Coordinates of C-alpha atoms in Angstrom, one line a residue:
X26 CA 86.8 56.5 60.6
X27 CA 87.1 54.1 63.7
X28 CA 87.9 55.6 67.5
X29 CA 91.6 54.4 68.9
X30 CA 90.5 51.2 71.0
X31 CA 90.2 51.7 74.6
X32 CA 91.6 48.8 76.2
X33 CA 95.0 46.9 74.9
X34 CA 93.0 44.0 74.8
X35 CA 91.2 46.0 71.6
X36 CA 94.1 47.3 70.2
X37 CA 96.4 43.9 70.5
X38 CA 93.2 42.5 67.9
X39 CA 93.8 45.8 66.1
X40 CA 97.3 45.9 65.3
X41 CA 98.4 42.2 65.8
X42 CA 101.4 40.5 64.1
X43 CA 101.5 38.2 61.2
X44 CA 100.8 34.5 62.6
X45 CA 104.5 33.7 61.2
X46 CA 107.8 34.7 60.3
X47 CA 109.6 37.7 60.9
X48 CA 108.0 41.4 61.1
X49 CA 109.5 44.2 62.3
X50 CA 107.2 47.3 62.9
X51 CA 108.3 50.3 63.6
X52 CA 106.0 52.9 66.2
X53 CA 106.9 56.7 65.7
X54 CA 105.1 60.2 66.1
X55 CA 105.2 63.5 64.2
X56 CA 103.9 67.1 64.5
X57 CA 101.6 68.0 61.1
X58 CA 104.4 69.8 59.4
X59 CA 106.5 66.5 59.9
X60 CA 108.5 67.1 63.1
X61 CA 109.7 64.1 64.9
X62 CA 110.1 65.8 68.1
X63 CA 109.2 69.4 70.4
X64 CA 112.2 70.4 72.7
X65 CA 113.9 67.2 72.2
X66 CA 110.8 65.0 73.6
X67 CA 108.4 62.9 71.1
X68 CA 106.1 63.3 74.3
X69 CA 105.7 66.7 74.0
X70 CA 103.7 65.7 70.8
X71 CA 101.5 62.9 72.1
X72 CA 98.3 61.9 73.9
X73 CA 96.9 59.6 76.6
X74 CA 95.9 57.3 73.1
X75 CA 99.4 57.7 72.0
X76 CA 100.8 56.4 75.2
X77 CA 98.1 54.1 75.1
X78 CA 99.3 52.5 71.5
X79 CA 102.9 52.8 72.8
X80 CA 102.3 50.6 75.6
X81 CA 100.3 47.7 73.6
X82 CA 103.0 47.8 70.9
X83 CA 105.8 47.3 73.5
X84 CA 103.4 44.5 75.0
X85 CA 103.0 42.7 71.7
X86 CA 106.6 43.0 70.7
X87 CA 109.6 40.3 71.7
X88 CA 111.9 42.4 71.6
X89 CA 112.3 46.5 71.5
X90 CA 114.7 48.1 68.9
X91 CA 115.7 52.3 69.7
X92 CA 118.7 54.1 68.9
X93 CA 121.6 54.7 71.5
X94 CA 121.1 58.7 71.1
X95 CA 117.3 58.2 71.7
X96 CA 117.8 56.1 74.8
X97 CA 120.1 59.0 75.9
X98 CA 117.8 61.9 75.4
X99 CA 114.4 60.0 76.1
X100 CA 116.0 58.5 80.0
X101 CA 115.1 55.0 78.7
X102 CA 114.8 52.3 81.0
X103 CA 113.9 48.6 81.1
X104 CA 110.0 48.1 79.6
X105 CA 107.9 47.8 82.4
X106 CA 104.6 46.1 82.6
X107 CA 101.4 48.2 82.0
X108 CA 97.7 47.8 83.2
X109 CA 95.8 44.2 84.3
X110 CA 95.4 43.4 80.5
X111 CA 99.4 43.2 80.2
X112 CA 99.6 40.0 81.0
X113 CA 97.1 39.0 77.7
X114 CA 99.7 40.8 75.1
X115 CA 102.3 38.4 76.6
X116 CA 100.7 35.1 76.9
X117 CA 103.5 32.5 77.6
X118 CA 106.6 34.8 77.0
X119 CA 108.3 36.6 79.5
X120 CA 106.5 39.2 81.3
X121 CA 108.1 42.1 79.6
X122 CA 110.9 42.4 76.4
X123 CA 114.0 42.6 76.7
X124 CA 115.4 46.5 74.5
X125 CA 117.9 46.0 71.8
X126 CA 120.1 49.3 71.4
X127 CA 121.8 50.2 68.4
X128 CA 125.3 51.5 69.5
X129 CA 128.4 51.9 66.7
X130 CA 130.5 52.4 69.4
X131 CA 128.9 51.6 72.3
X132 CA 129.3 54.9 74.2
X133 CA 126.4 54.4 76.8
X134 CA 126.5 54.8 80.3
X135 CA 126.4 51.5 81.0
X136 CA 125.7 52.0 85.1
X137 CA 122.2 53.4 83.8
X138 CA 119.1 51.9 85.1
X139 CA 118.3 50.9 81.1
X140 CA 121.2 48.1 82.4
X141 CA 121.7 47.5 85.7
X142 CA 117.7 47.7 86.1
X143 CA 116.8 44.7 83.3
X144 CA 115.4 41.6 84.8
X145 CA 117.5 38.6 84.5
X146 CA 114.8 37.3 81.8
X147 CA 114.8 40.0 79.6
X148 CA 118.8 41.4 79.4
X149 CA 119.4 44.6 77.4
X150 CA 120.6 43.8 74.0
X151 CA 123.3 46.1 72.4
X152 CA 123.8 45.7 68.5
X153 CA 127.0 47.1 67.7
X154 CA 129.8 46.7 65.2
X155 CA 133.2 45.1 64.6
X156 CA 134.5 48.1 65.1
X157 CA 133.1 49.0 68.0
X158 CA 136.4 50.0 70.6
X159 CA 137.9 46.1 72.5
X160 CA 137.8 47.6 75.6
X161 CA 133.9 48.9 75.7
X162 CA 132.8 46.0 74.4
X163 CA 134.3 43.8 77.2
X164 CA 132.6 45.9 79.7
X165 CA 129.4 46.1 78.1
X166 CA 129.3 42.4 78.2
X167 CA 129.0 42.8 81.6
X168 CA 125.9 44.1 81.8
X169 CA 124.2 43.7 78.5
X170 CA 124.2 40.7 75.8
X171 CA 126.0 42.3 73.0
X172 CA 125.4 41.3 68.9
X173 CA 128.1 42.2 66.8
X174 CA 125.9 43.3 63.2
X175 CA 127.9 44.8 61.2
X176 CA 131.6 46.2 60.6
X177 CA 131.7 49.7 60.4
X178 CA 127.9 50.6 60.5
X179 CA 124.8 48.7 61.6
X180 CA 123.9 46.1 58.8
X181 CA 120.0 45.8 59.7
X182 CA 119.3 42.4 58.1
X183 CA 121.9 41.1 59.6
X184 CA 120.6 42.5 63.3
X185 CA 117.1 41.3 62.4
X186 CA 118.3 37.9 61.5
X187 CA 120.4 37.6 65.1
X188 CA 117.5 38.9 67.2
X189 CA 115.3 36.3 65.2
X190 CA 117.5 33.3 65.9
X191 CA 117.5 34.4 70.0
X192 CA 113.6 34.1 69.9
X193 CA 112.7 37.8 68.9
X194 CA 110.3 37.3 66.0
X195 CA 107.9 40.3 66.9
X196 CA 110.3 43.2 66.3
X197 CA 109.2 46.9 67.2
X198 CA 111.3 49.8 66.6
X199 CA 111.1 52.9 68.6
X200 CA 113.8 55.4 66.7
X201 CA 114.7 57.6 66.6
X202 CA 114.6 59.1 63.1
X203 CA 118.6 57.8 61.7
X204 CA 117.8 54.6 63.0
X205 CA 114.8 54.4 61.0
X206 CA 116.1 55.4 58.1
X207 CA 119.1 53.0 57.8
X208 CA 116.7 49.8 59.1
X209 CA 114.3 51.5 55.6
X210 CA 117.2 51.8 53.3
X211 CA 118.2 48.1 54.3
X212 CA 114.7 46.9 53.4
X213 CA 113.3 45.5 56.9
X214 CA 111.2 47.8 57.5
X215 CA 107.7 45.8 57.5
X216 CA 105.2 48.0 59.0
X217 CA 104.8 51.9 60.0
X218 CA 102.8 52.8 62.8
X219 CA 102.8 56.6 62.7
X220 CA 100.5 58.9 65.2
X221 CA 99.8 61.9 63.7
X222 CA 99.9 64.7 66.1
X223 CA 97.2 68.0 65.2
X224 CA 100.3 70.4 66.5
X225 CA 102.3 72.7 64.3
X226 CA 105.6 73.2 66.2
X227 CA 108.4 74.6 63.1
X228 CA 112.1 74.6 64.2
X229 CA 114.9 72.2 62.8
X230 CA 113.8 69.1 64.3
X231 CA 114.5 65.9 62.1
X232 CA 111.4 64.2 60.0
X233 CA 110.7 60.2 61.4
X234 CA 113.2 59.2 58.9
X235 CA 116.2 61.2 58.9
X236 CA 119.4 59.9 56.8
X237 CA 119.9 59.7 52.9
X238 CA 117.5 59.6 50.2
X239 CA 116.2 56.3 49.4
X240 CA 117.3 55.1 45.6
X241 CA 113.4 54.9 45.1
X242 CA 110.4 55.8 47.5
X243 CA 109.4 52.8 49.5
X244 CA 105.4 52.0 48.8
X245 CA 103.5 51.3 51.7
X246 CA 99.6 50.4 51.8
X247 CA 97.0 51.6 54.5
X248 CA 96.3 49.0 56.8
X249 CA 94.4 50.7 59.9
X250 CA 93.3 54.3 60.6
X251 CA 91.8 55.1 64.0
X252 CA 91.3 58.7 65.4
X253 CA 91.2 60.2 69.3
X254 CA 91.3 63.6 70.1
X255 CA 91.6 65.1 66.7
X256 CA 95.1 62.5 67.0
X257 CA 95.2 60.1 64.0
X258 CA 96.2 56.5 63.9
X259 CA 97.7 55.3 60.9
X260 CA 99.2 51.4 60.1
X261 CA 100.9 51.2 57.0
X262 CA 102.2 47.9 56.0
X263 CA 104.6 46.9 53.2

Protein backbone atom coordinates (compact mmCIF):
# COMPACT_ATOMS: atom_id res chain seq x y z
CA UNK A 1 0.00 0.00 0.00
CA UNK A 2 1.35 3.46 -1.19
CA UNK A 3 1.84 6.60 1.37
CA UNK A 4 -0.70 9.76 0.48
CA UNK A 5 1.79 11.99 -1.80
CA UNK A 6 3.35 14.84 -0.09
CA UNK A 7 3.31 17.60 -2.39
CA UNK A 8 0.16 18.46 -4.85
CA UNK A 9 2.51 18.24 -7.50
CA UNK A 10 2.40 14.21 -6.53
CA UNK A 11 -0.99 13.97 -5.95
CA UNK A 12 -2.18 16.11 -9.21
CA UNK A 13 -0.07 12.82 -11.18
CA UNK A 14 -1.97 10.64 -8.77
CA UNK A 15 -5.47 11.48 -9.18
CA UNK A 16 -5.49 13.34 -12.50
CA UNK A 17 -8.51 13.69 -14.85
CA UNK A 18 -9.25 11.86 -17.98
CA UNK A 19 -7.34 13.82 -20.94
CA UNK A 20 -11.03 14.42 -22.41
CA UNK A 21 -14.52 14.83 -22.07
CA UNK A 22 -16.59 15.30 -19.12
CA UNK A 23 -15.80 13.80 -15.49
CA UNK A 24 -17.29 14.66 -12.59
CA UNK A 25 -15.61 13.33 -9.28
CA UNK A 26 -16.89 13.60 -6.31
CA UNK A 27 -14.33 14.10 -2.88
CA UNK A 28 -16.09 13.05 0.51
CA UNK A 29 -15.09 11.65 4.08
CA UNK A 30 -16.61 9.16 6.55
CA UNK A 31 -16.03 7.94 10.12
CA UNK A 32 -15.43 3.74 9.95
CA UNK A 33 -19.07 3.02 10.94
CA UNK A 34 -20.00 5.29 7.81
CA UNK A 35 -20.69 8.70 9.34
CA UNK A 36 -20.45 11.59 7.00
CA UNK A 37 -19.88 14.06 9.63
CA UNK A 38 -18.98 14.71 13.86
CA UNK A 39 -20.92 17.64 15.30
CA UNK A 40 -21.99 18.82 12.09
CA UNK A 41 -18.29 19.28 10.65
CA UNK A 42 -16.63 16.63 8.05
CA UNK A 43 -13.37 18.31 9.60
CA UNK A 44 -13.81 16.93 12.71
CA UNK A 45 -13.13 13.62 10.86
CA UNK A 46 -10.03 14.55 8.90
CA UNK A 47 -6.28 14.99 8.70
CA UNK A 48 -3.50 17.28 7.56
CA UNK A 49 -3.47 14.45 4.26
CA UNK A 50 -7.17 14.94 4.00
CA UNK A 51 -6.86 18.65 3.84
CA UNK A 52 -4.07 18.03 1.77
CA UNK A 53 -6.18 15.87 -0.99
CA UNK A 54 -8.95 18.50 -0.54
CA UNK A 55 -6.93 21.24 -1.68
CA UNK A 56 -5.28 19.43 -4.88
CA UNK A 57 -8.82 18.23 -5.84
CA UNK A 58 -10.17 21.78 -5.66
CA UNK A 59 -6.89 22.85 -7.59
CA UNK A 60 -7.42 20.36 -10.36
CA UNK A 61 -11.17 20.94 -10.66
CA UNK A 62 -12.85 23.81 -13.09
CA UNK A 63 -15.38 24.15 -11.29
CA UNK A 64 -16.62 23.18 -7.53
CA UNK A 65 -20.11 21.57 -7.07
CA UNK A 66 -21.57 21.56 -2.95
CA UNK A 67 -24.97 21.68 -1.69
CA UNK A 68 -26.69 25.01 -0.46
CA UNK A 69 -27.19 23.35 3.15
CA UNK A 70 -23.47 22.30 3.22
CA UNK A 71 -22.21 25.80 2.20
CA UNK A 72 -24.40 26.97 5.13
CA UNK A 73 -23.15 24.69 7.87
CA UNK A 74 -19.45 24.36 6.60
CA UNK A 75 -19.08 28.81 6.31
CA UNK A 76 -18.05 28.21 2.64
CA UNK A 77 -16.33 30.82 0.95
CA UNK A 78 -14.72 31.54 -2.42
CA UNK A 79 -11.77 28.65 -3.18
CA UNK A 80 -8.72 30.25 -2.40
CA UNK A 81 -5.34 29.42 -3.70
CA UNK A 82 -3.09 26.95 -1.72
CA UNK A 83 0.76 26.50 -1.40
CA UNK A 84 3.60 27.58 -4.31
CA UNK A 85 2.75 24.39 -6.33
CA UNK A 86 -0.96 25.92 -6.82
CA UNK A 87 -0.21 27.56 -9.65
CA UNK A 88 0.99 23.89 -11.53
CA UNK A 89 -2.74 22.34 -10.82
CA UNK A 90 -4.05 25.40 -12.76
CA UNK A 91 -1.76 25.79 -15.70
CA UNK A 92 -3.51 28.37 -18.05
CA UNK A 93 -6.99 28.54 -16.33
CA UNK A 94 -7.85 30.98 -13.87
CA UNK A 95 -6.15 31.05 -10.76
CA UNK A 96 -8.78 29.51 -8.66
CA UNK A 97 -12.62 27.84 -9.63
CA UNK A 98 -15.35 29.40 -9.59
CA UNK A 99 -18.25 27.16 -6.78
CA UNK A 100 -21.47 25.98 -8.25
CA UNK A 101 -24.26 25.74 -5.52
CA UNK A 102 -27.09 23.62 -5.70
CA UNK A 103 -30.13 25.76 -4.38
CA UNK A 104 -34.00 24.62 -5.16
CA UNK A 105 -34.98 27.66 -3.96
CA UNK A 106 -32.25 29.71 -3.65
CA UNK A 107 -32.59 30.60 0.04
CA UNK A 108 -28.80 31.67 0.71
CA UNK A 109 -27.66 34.68 2.25
CA UNK A 110 -26.57 36.14 -0.63
CA UNK A 111 -24.42 39.20 1.22
CA UNK A 112 -22.14 36.19 2.41
CA UNK A 113 -18.54 36.40 1.60
CA UNK A 114 -19.16 32.83 -0.62
CA UNK A 115 -20.63 35.98 -3.02
CA UNK A 116 -19.69 39.17 -2.46
CA UNK A 117 -15.99 37.70 -1.96
CA UNK A 118 -15.68 35.78 -5.61
CA UNK A 119 -13.17 37.27 -7.94
CA UNK A 120 -14.61 38.75 -11.01
CA UNK A 121 -12.98 35.64 -12.89
CA UNK A 122 -14.44 32.97 -11.12
CA UNK A 123 -18.34 34.17 -10.12
CA UNK A 124 -20.34 31.88 -7.85
CA UNK A 125 -22.57 29.69 -9.77
CA UNK A 126 -26.07 28.80 -8.37
CA UNK A 127 -27.91 25.83 -10.07
CA UNK A 128 -31.39 26.17 -9.21
CA UNK A 129 -34.88 25.37 -10.60
CA UNK A 130 -37.84 26.71 -12.55
CA UNK A 131 -39.40 26.87 -9.69
CA UNK A 132 -37.19 28.56 -7.82
CA UNK A 133 -39.30 31.99 -6.22
CA UNK A 134 -39.13 35.29 -9.37
CA UNK A 135 -38.17 37.50 -6.90
CA UNK A 136 -34.85 35.52 -5.42
CA UNK A 137 -33.81 34.69 -8.47
CA UNK A 138 -33.61 38.43 -9.67
CA UNK A 139 -31.57 39.23 -6.78
CA UNK A 140 -29.38 36.37 -6.87
CA UNK A 141 -28.42 37.43 -10.37
CA UNK A 142 -26.94 40.15 -8.84
CA UNK A 143 -24.36 38.58 -7.36
CA UNK A 144 -24.02 35.12 -8.71
CA UNK A 145 -24.47 33.62 -12.39
CA UNK A 146 -27.44 31.55 -11.97
CA UNK A 147 -28.34 28.10 -14.20
CA UNK A 148 -31.74 27.17 -14.22
CA UNK A 149 -31.42 22.84 -14.21
CA UNK A 150 -34.33 21.53 -13.61
CA UNK A 151 -38.22 22.29 -12.77
CA UNK A 152 -39.07 21.21 -9.58
CA UNK A 153 -35.79 19.44 -8.40
CA UNK A 154 -32.13 19.55 -9.62
CA UNK A 155 -31.91 17.45 -12.92
CA UNK A 156 -28.05 16.59 -12.65
CA UNK A 157 -27.28 15.84 -16.35
CA UNK A 158 -28.77 18.63 -17.25
CA UNK A 159 -26.44 20.85 -14.53
CA UNK A 160 -23.42 18.83 -15.84
CA UNK A 161 -24.15 19.55 -19.30
CA UNK A 162 -24.61 23.68 -18.62
CA UNK A 163 -21.43 23.81 -16.42
CA UNK A 164 -19.73 21.88 -19.44
CA UNK A 165 -20.82 24.25 -22.17
CA UNK A 166 -19.43 27.41 -19.75
CA UNK A 167 -15.95 25.71 -19.79
CA UNK A 168 -16.22 23.49 -16.63
CA UNK A 169 -15.14 20.13 -17.86
CA UNK A 170 -13.20 18.96 -14.63
CA UNK A 171 -16.18 18.74 -12.21
CA UNK A 172 -15.59 18.01 -8.34
CA UNK A 173 -18.30 17.66 -6.03
CA UNK A 174 -17.98 18.44 -2.36
CA UNK A 175 -21.70 17.27 -0.84
CA UNK A 176 -22.98 16.99 1.12
CA UNK A 177 -24.55 13.56 1.32
CA UNK A 178 -28.40 14.41 -0.65
CA UNK A 179 -26.58 16.04 -3.11
CA UNK A 180 -24.57 13.10 -3.76
CA UNK A 181 -27.09 10.86 -3.86
CA UNK A 182 -29.44 12.62 -6.41
CA UNK A 183 -26.14 13.54 -8.90
CA UNK A 184 -25.63 9.02 -8.30
CA UNK A 185 -29.23 8.23 -8.91
CA UNK A 186 -29.02 10.55 -12.15
CA UNK A 187 -25.94 8.51 -13.32
CA UNK A 188 -23.06 11.35 -13.39
CA UNK A 189 -21.39 10.30 -10.94
CA UNK A 190 -17.88 9.33 -12.52
CA UNK A 191 -15.41 8.95 -9.75
CA UNK A 192 -15.52 8.59 -5.79
CA UNK A 193 -12.77 9.90 -3.88
CA UNK A 194 -13.60 8.76 -0.27
CA UNK A 195 -11.03 9.28 2.87
CA UNK A 196 -11.60 6.81 5.25
CA UNK A 197 -11.34 8.21 8.67
CA UNK A 198 -9.96 5.37 11.65
CA UNK A 199 -12.70 7.17 14.06
CA UNK A 200 -15.81 5.47 15.41
CA UNK A 201 -18.15 8.51 16.24
CA UNK A 202 -22.13 6.61 16.37
CA UNK A 203 -25.07 9.16 16.46
CA UNK A 204 -27.58 9.85 13.57
CA UNK A 205 -25.35 11.52 11.21
CA UNK A 206 -26.28 10.79 7.45
CA UNK A 207 -23.95 8.17 5.35
CA UNK A 208 -21.97 10.06 2.06
CA UNK A 209 -24.95 9.29 0.21
CA UNK A 210 -28.07 10.04 1.79
CA UNK A 211 -31.50 9.99 -0.36
CA UNK A 212 -33.44 6.99 -1.83
CA UNK A 213 -32.31 3.61 -2.61
CA UNK A 214 -30.83 3.24 -5.94
CA UNK A 215 -33.00 0.79 -8.43
CA UNK A 216 -29.63 -1.30 -8.53
CA UNK A 217 -26.19 -0.78 -6.69
CA UNK A 218 -23.93 1.33 -8.77
CA UNK A 219 -20.45 -0.80 -9.47
CA UNK A 220 -17.44 1.02 -8.95
CA UNK A 221 -13.74 -0.31 -9.49
CA UNK A 222 -10.60 0.59 -7.35
CA UNK A 223 -8.54 2.84 -8.94
CA UNK A 224 -5.99 4.31 -6.23
CA UNK A 225 -5.42 3.40 -2.50
CA UNK A 226 -2.94 5.52 -0.52
CA UNK A 227 -2.67 5.54 3.37
CA UNK A 228 -1.35 8.36 6.05
CA UNK A 229 -1.83 8.18 9.54
CA UNK A 230 -3.76 4.98 9.77
CA UNK A 231 -6.19 7.44 7.19
CA UNK A 232 -6.97 5.56 3.91
CA UNK A 233 -7.19 6.92 0.49
CA UNK A 234 -9.53 5.30 -1.77
CA UNK A 235 -10.31 6.34 -5.84
CA UNK A 236 -13.05 4.51 -7.19
CA UNK A 237 -13.93 5.08 -10.73
CA UNK A 238 -16.95 4.01 -12.66
Amino acid sequence: MRSLPADLAGLQQAYAYPADGVWLRANMIASLDGAAWFGDRTERLGSPGDRRLFLALRGMADAVIVGAETVRVEGYGPVKRSGEDWQALRGERPATPPLAIVSRRLDLDLDAPVFTQAPAYARTILLTTETAPADRRTAAEQVAEVIVAGRDGIDFPRAVEELAARGHRRLLCEGGPKILARAAADGVLDELCLTLSPMLVAGDAARILNGPQLPEPARLRLAGLYTEDDFLFLRYRR
